[in-house]
Amino acid sequence: MAAMKPRTGDGPLEVTKEGRGIVMRVPLEGGGRLVVELNAEEVNNLADALKAVLS
């Protein structure tokens, strides 16, 4: 039988470069993670949008 891993949102936001893409793992309330693969242009657009919210 395969080992069961708990699905928790514990842990930090992670961003790693994997192959040609950039993978972002965001912990979610209630457990689990949102995993999104982005290209460099999408990362720049996301960074700009986040900076605009903070301004």
CSV table of N, CA and C in Angstrom, one decimal:
chain,number,residue,atom,x,y,z
A,1,MET,N,0.8,-1.2,0.0
A,1,MET,CA,0.0,0.0,0.0
A,1,MET,C,0.9,1.2,0.0
A,2,ALA,N,0.5,2.2,-0.8
A,2,ALA,CA,1.3,3.5,-0.8
A,2,ALA,C,1.1,4.3,0.4
A,3,ALA,N,2.2,5.0,0.8
A,3,ALA,CA,2.1,5.8,2.0
A,3,ALA,C,1.3,7.0,1.7
A,4,MET,N,0.5,7.4,2.7
A,4,MET,CA,-0.4,8.5,2.6
A,4,MET,C,0.3,9.7,3.2
A,5,LYS,N,0.4,10.8,2.4
A,5,LYS,CA,1.0,12.0,2.9
A,5,LYS,C,-0.1,13.0,3.3
A,6,PRO,N,0.0,13.7,4.4
A,6,PRO,CA,-1.0,14.6,4.7
A,6,PRO,C,-1.0,15.8,3.8
A,7,ARG,N,-2.2,16.3,3.4
A,7,ARG,CA,-2.3,17.4,2.5
A,7,ARG,C,-2.5,18.7,3.4
A,8,THR,N,-1.4,19.3,3.7
A,8,THR,CA,-1.5,20.5,4.5
A,8,THR,C,-0.9,21.7,3.7
A,9,GLY,N,-1.3,22.9,4.1
A,9,GLY,CA,-0.8,24.1,3.5
A,9,GLY,C,0.4,24.6,4.2
A,10,ASP,N,0.9,23.8,5.2
A,10,ASP,CA,2.0,24.3,6.0
A,10,ASP,C,3.2,24.5,5.1
A,11,GLY,N,4.0,25.5,5.4
A,11,GLY,CA,5.2,25.7,4.7
A,11,GLY,C,5.1,27.0,3.9
A,12,PRO,N,6.3,27.5,3.5
A,12,PRO,CA,6.3,28.8,2.8
A,12,PRO,C,5.9,28.7,1.3
A,13,LEU,N,5.7,29.8,0.8
A,13,LEU,CA,5.5,30.0,-0.7
A,13,LEU,C,6.8,29.5,-1.3
A,14,GLU,N,6.7,28.7,-2.3
A,14,GLU,CA,7.9,28.2,-3.0
A,14,GLU,C,7.9,28.6,-4.5
A,15,VAL,N,9.0,29.1,-5.0
A,15,VAL,CA,9.1,29.3,-6.4
A,15,VAL,C,10.4,28.7,-6.9
A,16,THR,N,10.3,27.8,-7.9
A,16,THR,CA,11.5,27.2,-8.4
A,16,THR,C,11.5,27.2,-9.9
A,17,LYS,N,12.7,27.2,-10.5
A,17,LYS,CA,12.8,27.1,-12.0
A,17,LYS,C,12.9,25.6,-12.3
A,18,GLU,N,12.0,25.1,-13.1
A,18,GLU,CA,12.0,23.7,-13.5
A,18,GLU,C,11.9,23.6,-15.0
A,19,GLY,N,13.0,23.2,-15.6
A,19,GLY,CA,13.1,23.2,-17.1
A,19,GLY,C,13.0,24.6,-17.7
A,20,ARG,N,12.0,24.8,-18.6
A,20,ARG,CA,11.8,26.1,-19.2
A,20,ARG,C,10.9,26.9,-18.4
A,21,GLY,N,10.1,26.3,-17.5
A,21,GLY,CA,9.1,27.1,-16.7
A,21,GLY,C,9.5,27.4,-15.3
A,22,ILE,N,8.7,28.2,-14.7
A,22,ILE,CA,8.9,28.6,-13.3
A,22,ILE,C,7.7,28.1,-12.6
A,23,VAL,N,7.9,27.3,-11.5
A,23,VAL,CA,6.8,26.7,-10.8
A,23,VAL,C,6.6,27.4,-9.5
A,24,MET,N,5.4,27.9,-9.2
A,24,MET,CA,5.0,28.5,-7.9
A,24,MET,C,4.1,27.6,-7.2
A,25,ARG,N,4.4,27.4,-5.9
A,25,ARG,CA,3.5,26.6,-5.0
A,25,ARG,C,3.1,27.5,-3.9
A,26,VAL,N,1.8,27.6,-3.8
A,26,VAL,CA,1.2,28.5,-2.8
A,26,VAL,C,0.4,27.7,-1.8
A,27,PRO,N,0.7,27.8,-0.5
A,27,PRO,CA,-0.1,27.0,0.5
A,27,PRO,C,-1.5,27.7,0.6
A,28,LEU,N,-2.5,26.8,0.7
A,28,LEU,CA,-3.9,27.3,0.8
A,28,LEU,C,-4.5,27.0,2.2
A,29,GLU,N,-5.4,27.9,2.5
A,29,GLU,CA,-6.1,27.6,3.8
A,29,GLU,C,-6.9,26.4,3.6
A,30,GLY,N,-7.0,25.6,4.7
A,30,GLY,CA,-7.7,24.3,4.6
A,30,GLY,C,-6.9,23.2,4.1
A,31,GLY,N,-5.7,23.4,3.7
A,31,GLY,CA,-4.8,22.4,3.2
A,31,GLY,C,-4.6,22.4,1.8
A,32,GLY,N,-3.5,21.8,1.3
A,32,GLY,CA,-3.2,21.6,-0.1
A,32,GLY,C,-2.4,22.8,-0.6
A,33,ARG,N,-2.0,22.7,-1.8
A,33,ARG,CA,-1.2,23.8,-2.4
A,33,ARG,C,-1.8,24.1,-3.8
A,34,LEU,N,-1.7,25.3,-4.2
A,34,LEU,CA,-2.0,25.7,-5.6
A,34,LEU,C,-0.7,25.7,-6.3
A,35,VAL,N,-0.6,24.9,-7.3
A,35,VAL,CA,0.7,24.8,-8.1
A,35,VAL,C,0.4,25.4,-9.5
A,36,VAL,N,1.2,26.5,-9.8
A,36,VAL,CA,1.1,27.2,-11.1
A,36,VAL,C,2.4,27.2,-11.8
A,37,GLU,N,2.4,26.8,-13.1
A,37,GLU,CA,3.6,26.9,-13.9
A,37,GLU,C,3.5,28.2,-14.8
A,38,LEU,N,4.5,29.0,-14.8
A,38,LEU,CA,4.5,30.3,-15.5
A,38,LEU,C,5.8,30.3,-16.4
A,39,ASN,N,5.7,31.2,-17.4
A,39,ASN,CA,6.9,31.5,-18.2
A,39,ASN,C,7.4,32.8,-17.7
A,40,ALA,N,8.5,33.3,-18.2
A,40,ALA,CA,9.2,34.5,-17.8
A,40,ALA,C,8.3,35.7,-17.9
A,41,GLU,N,7.6,35.8,-19.1
A,41,GLU,CA,6.7,36.9,-19.3
A,41,GLU,C,5.6,37.0,-18.3
A,42,GLU,N,5.0,35.8,-18.0
A,42,GLU,CA,3.9,35.8,-17.0
A,42,GLU,C,4.4,36.1,-15.6
A,43,VAL,N,5.6,35.7,-15.3
A,43,VAL,CA,6.2,36.1,-14.0
A,43,VAL,C,6.4,37.6,-13.9
A,44,ASN,N,6.9,38.2,-14.9
A,44,ASN,CA,7.0,39.7,-14.9
A,44,ASN,C,5.7,40.4,-14.8
A,45,ASN,N,4.6,39.9,-15.5
A,45,ASN,CA,3.3,40.5,-15.4
A,45,ASN,C,2.7,40.3,-14.0
A,46,LEU,N,3.0,39.2,-13.4
A,46,LEU,CA,2.5,38.9,-12.0
A,46,LEU,C,3.2,39.9,-11.0
A,47,ALA,N,4.5,40.0,-11.2
A,47,ALA,CA,5.3,40.9,-10.3
A,47,ALA,C,4.8,42.4,-10.5
A,48,ASP,N,4.5,42.8,-11.7
A,48,ASP,CA,4.0,44.2,-11.9
A,48,ASP,C,2.7,44.4,-11.2
A,49,ALA,N,1.8,43.4,-11.4
A,49,ALA,CA,0.5,43.4,-10.8
A,49,ALA,C,0.5,43.5,-9.2
A,50,LEU,N,1.4,42.7,-8.7
A,50,LEU,CA,1.6,42.7,-7.2
A,50,LEU,C,2.2,44.0,-6.7
A,51,LYS,N,3.1,44.5,-7.4
A,51,LYS,CA,3.7,45.8,-7.1
A,51,LYS,C,2.7,46.9,-7.1
A,52,ALA,N,1.8,46.9,-8.1
A,52,ALA,CA,0.7,47.9,-8.3
A,52,ALA,C,-0.2,47.9,-7.1
A,53,VAL,N,-0.5,46.7,-6.5
A,53,VAL,CA,-1.4,46.6,-5.4
A,53,VAL,C,-0.7,47.2,-4.1
A,54,LEU,N,0.6,47.0,-4.0
A,54,LEU,CA,1.3,47.5,-2.8
A,54,LEU,C,1.5,49.0,-2.9
A,55,SER,N,1.4,49.6,-4.0
A,55,SER,CA,1.7,51.1,-4.1
A,55,SER,C,0.6,51.9,-3.6
